[in-house]
């Protein structure tokens, strides 16, 4: 189904790992869309109209119908544009893909974030431990596969872009050794494979400004202690 | 080859009830195993090592965890009968969004209201009511969230009805007053045998929660 730029919109913010997920899926499937950059400190009326419940990005708008929550958006994109599938056809494998993606959101993203961006030291320590345990589960799940999706990257890999691109950045800022080649050899190898994939490479935000932004966030947090 | 279906669950769990309703809708026979969350079985720990939580569906020896994921799995495997997810991709996205919303908001807000006092308790209560008001608004004038038929979001939400009496008693409010249209929807859902036969008794749930609270208070001394 042909789509022109008017029909498909993505409200996002450069530097958001959740927005990046959607961009990777759209790129992989060759879907053209209009990207609308949101200023999250001054949310537009459009964003508030399209996502009144959470007021967050990404919001995917197809023929004026909005969808929020990155994993929900990925499922919608998969069902609407069938080329280069990101989910397997077998129901059990699909359930596993959904499980690990949810796991990444529930256990890795929050804990990794709080390992860095929490003022309280005890909280940080607790989250570092949780992140470590969660990453270990993923390391074990990956085994010797090239991608979580097998020979080609899929739903879980896309969800895990946070691990590949964002964790190394935020851990550098905080001086943490959370995700390293030494501690997680398979996951690390996966991250390099994934980041260098031609489709993914084009969707990653520019590192320097994103790094600077998070560094600023970290400094203001630690300075206000 | 006969399908072997086992469900690890706890009778009062809203999340477990979702799975039980789905299995009933599809007419799937299964073995139910009641877990004691204070003494988890080896099977549970083996089948859900990441979270150690229920429900877990074990289909021919293979575990599936997380209630919303289990329900989608059931819908995809036993696809010839009683479809649960809508067929339209946009409607599917909306159903998934709202089930995710319920999962992110209801239980944590309930706990906030339940285990706190004074201002924090009042704030929790207000938030809990506003969550259900939003869900009521989302229903609009439809008979079910799925339109004319009971679907994924209906199934995702209805088990929480068994906890309404508990919410009301601890929060000192009435769902009928706050969300009358939602209560009408509850009545429509309860006309379905798969729902009415599956849902736990709300008074028993309340007794169980009282017991939990007592245990929490005792362990705090």
XYZ file of C-alpha atoms in Angstrom, chain B residues 20-200:
181
model
C -8.909 -18.190 32.525
C -11.577 -16.198 30.659
C -9.592 -16.490 27.407
C -9.242 -20.258 27.800
C -12.965 -20.534 28.585
C -13.869 -18.451 25.542
C -11.883 -20.817 23.345
C -13.168 -23.945 25.091
C -9.644 -25.111 25.934
C -9.290 -27.787 28.583
C -6.462 -27.232 30.992
C -5.019 -28.206 34.337
C -5.196 -25.445 36.929
C -2.449 -25.294 39.552
C -2.938 -22.935 42.479
C 0.315 -21.323 43.586
C 1.191 -20.161 47.075
C 3.054 -16.900 46.486
C 4.718 -17.138 49.874
C 6.064 -20.563 48.918
C 6.481 -20.668 45.153
C 6.629 -24.066 43.501
C 9.735 -25.351 41.750
C 7.665 -25.486 38.594
C 6.842 -21.766 38.783
C 10.467 -20.828 39.434
C 11.559 -22.991 36.536
C 8.886 -21.740 34.129
C 9.194 -18.029 34.990
C 12.731 -17.489 36.285
C 12.790 -13.804 35.275
C 9.792 -12.605 37.220
C 8.713 -15.599 39.349
C 5.130 -14.426 38.908
C 1.776 -15.840 37.916
C -0.003 -16.377 35.628
C 2.130 -18.739 33.575
C 0.590 -20.803 30.798
C 2.459 -23.986 29.963
C 1.508 -25.358 26.548
C 3.031 -28.727 25.714
C 5.811 -28.020 28.197
C 6.597 -24.516 26.899
C 5.933 -21.560 29.231
C 4.340 -18.258 28.276
C 4.371 -15.419 30.820
C 2.665 -12.027 31.238
C -1.138 -12.097 31.069
C -1.609 -9.814 28.043
C 0.987 -11.810 26.095
C -0.613 -15.109 27.168
C -4.057 -13.936 25.999
C -2.669 -12.929 22.598
C -0.947 -16.304 22.350
C -4.210 -18.108 23.162
C -5.992 -16.016 20.530
C -3.394 -16.905 17.894
C -3.180 -20.632 18.657
C -6.899 -21.337 19.050
C -7.837 -19.026 16.251
C -10.871 -20.826 14.879
C -13.178 -19.859 17.698
C -14.275 -16.721 19.576
C -11.701 -14.151 18.388
C -10.425 -11.991 21.226
C -8.415 -9.275 19.499
C -10.230 -7.132 16.932
C -9.385 -7.793 13.298
C -8.681 -4.154 12.374
C -5.044 -3.138 13.086
C -6.009 0.280 14.472
C -8.596 -1.237 16.811
C -5.987 -3.788 17.871
C -3.555 -0.980 18.647
C -6.160 0.821 20.735
C -6.997 -2.357 22.660
C -3.294 -3.024 23.327
C -2.753 0.596 24.388
C -5.538 0.485 26.956
C -4.583 -2.904 28.380
C -1.059 -1.494 28.759
C -2.575 1.563 30.492
C -4.493 -0.666 32.924
C -1.329 -2.641 33.624
C 0.766 0.463 34.236
C -1.750 2.274 36.403
C -4.359 0.294 38.320
C -2.442 -2.049 40.586
C 0.251 0.428 41.644
C -2.326 3.128 42.346
C -4.405 0.680 44.371
C -1.365 -0.215 46.440
C -0.633 3.459 47.021
C -4.175 3.964 48.324
C -4.221 0.709 50.257
C -0.975 0.954 52.153
C -0.966 4.662 52.966
C -2.826 7.030 55.226
C -3.935 10.626 55.310
C -3.007 12.835 52.352
C -1.216 10.110 50.440
C -4.198 7.790 50.805
C -6.578 10.513 49.588
C -4.333 11.236 46.612
C -4.219 7.534 45.763
C -7.986 7.277 46.003
C -8.492 10.288 43.724
C -6.064 8.864 41.202
C -7.686 5.418 41.249
C -11.126 6.896 40.632
C -9.811 9.082 37.802
C -8.255 6.018 36.137
C -11.626 4.265 36.077
C -13.388 7.435 34.937
C -11.009 7.616 31.991
C -11.664 3.978 31.167
C -15.390 4.688 31.386
C -14.991 7.640 29.026
C -13.087 5.441 26.580
C -15.999 3.002 26.459
C -18.321 5.773 25.312
C -21.684 4.475 24.165
C -20.451 1.087 23.056
C -21.806 -2.101 24.603
C -18.319 -3.475 24.964
C -14.860 -2.061 24.385
C -14.745 -4.469 21.463
C -17.867 -2.847 19.978
C -20.746 -5.298 19.759
C -18.702 -8.146 21.124
C -16.560 -8.804 24.173
C -12.873 -8.465 23.256
C -9.291 -8.002 24.436
C -9.836 -4.828 26.400
C -13.086 -6.062 27.966
C -11.260 -9.212 29.026
C -8.303 -7.144 30.222
C -10.430 -4.974 32.478
C -13.320 -7.105 33.741
C -11.301 -9.121 36.294
C -10.675 -5.892 38.185
C -14.404 -5.879 38.963
C -13.718 -8.582 41.545
C -11.563 -6.037 43.342
C -14.091 -3.160 43.233
C -15.610 -4.085 46.589
C -12.107 -4.064 48.070
C -11.256 -0.701 46.450
C -14.565 0.761 47.606
C -14.217 -0.438 51.184
C -10.634 0.702 51.629
C -11.251 3.927 49.743
C -14.685 4.743 51.066
C -16.377 5.406 47.746
C -18.843 3.666 45.437
C -18.056 2.676 41.841
C -21.771 2.903 41.039
C -21.692 6.594 41.987
C -18.365 7.427 40.384
C -18.646 5.333 37.207
C -22.251 4.293 36.550
C -21.716 3.598 32.836
C -18.758 1.379 33.655
C -20.946 -0.575 36.081
C -23.510 -1.055 33.295
C -20.692 -2.481 31.186
C -19.776 -4.782 34.091
C -23.346 -6.106 34.163
C -23.238 -6.807 30.424
C -19.944 -8.680 30.806
C -21.298 -10.692 33.720
C -24.064 -12.014 31.459
C -21.407 -14.017 29.691
C -20.948 -17.420 31.308
C -17.217 -17.444 30.574
C -16.920 -14.290 32.692
C -19.384 -14.982 35.506
C -18.076 -18.512 36.033
C -14.457 -17.380 36.081
C -14.471 -14.278 38.221
C -13.632 -14.724 41.878
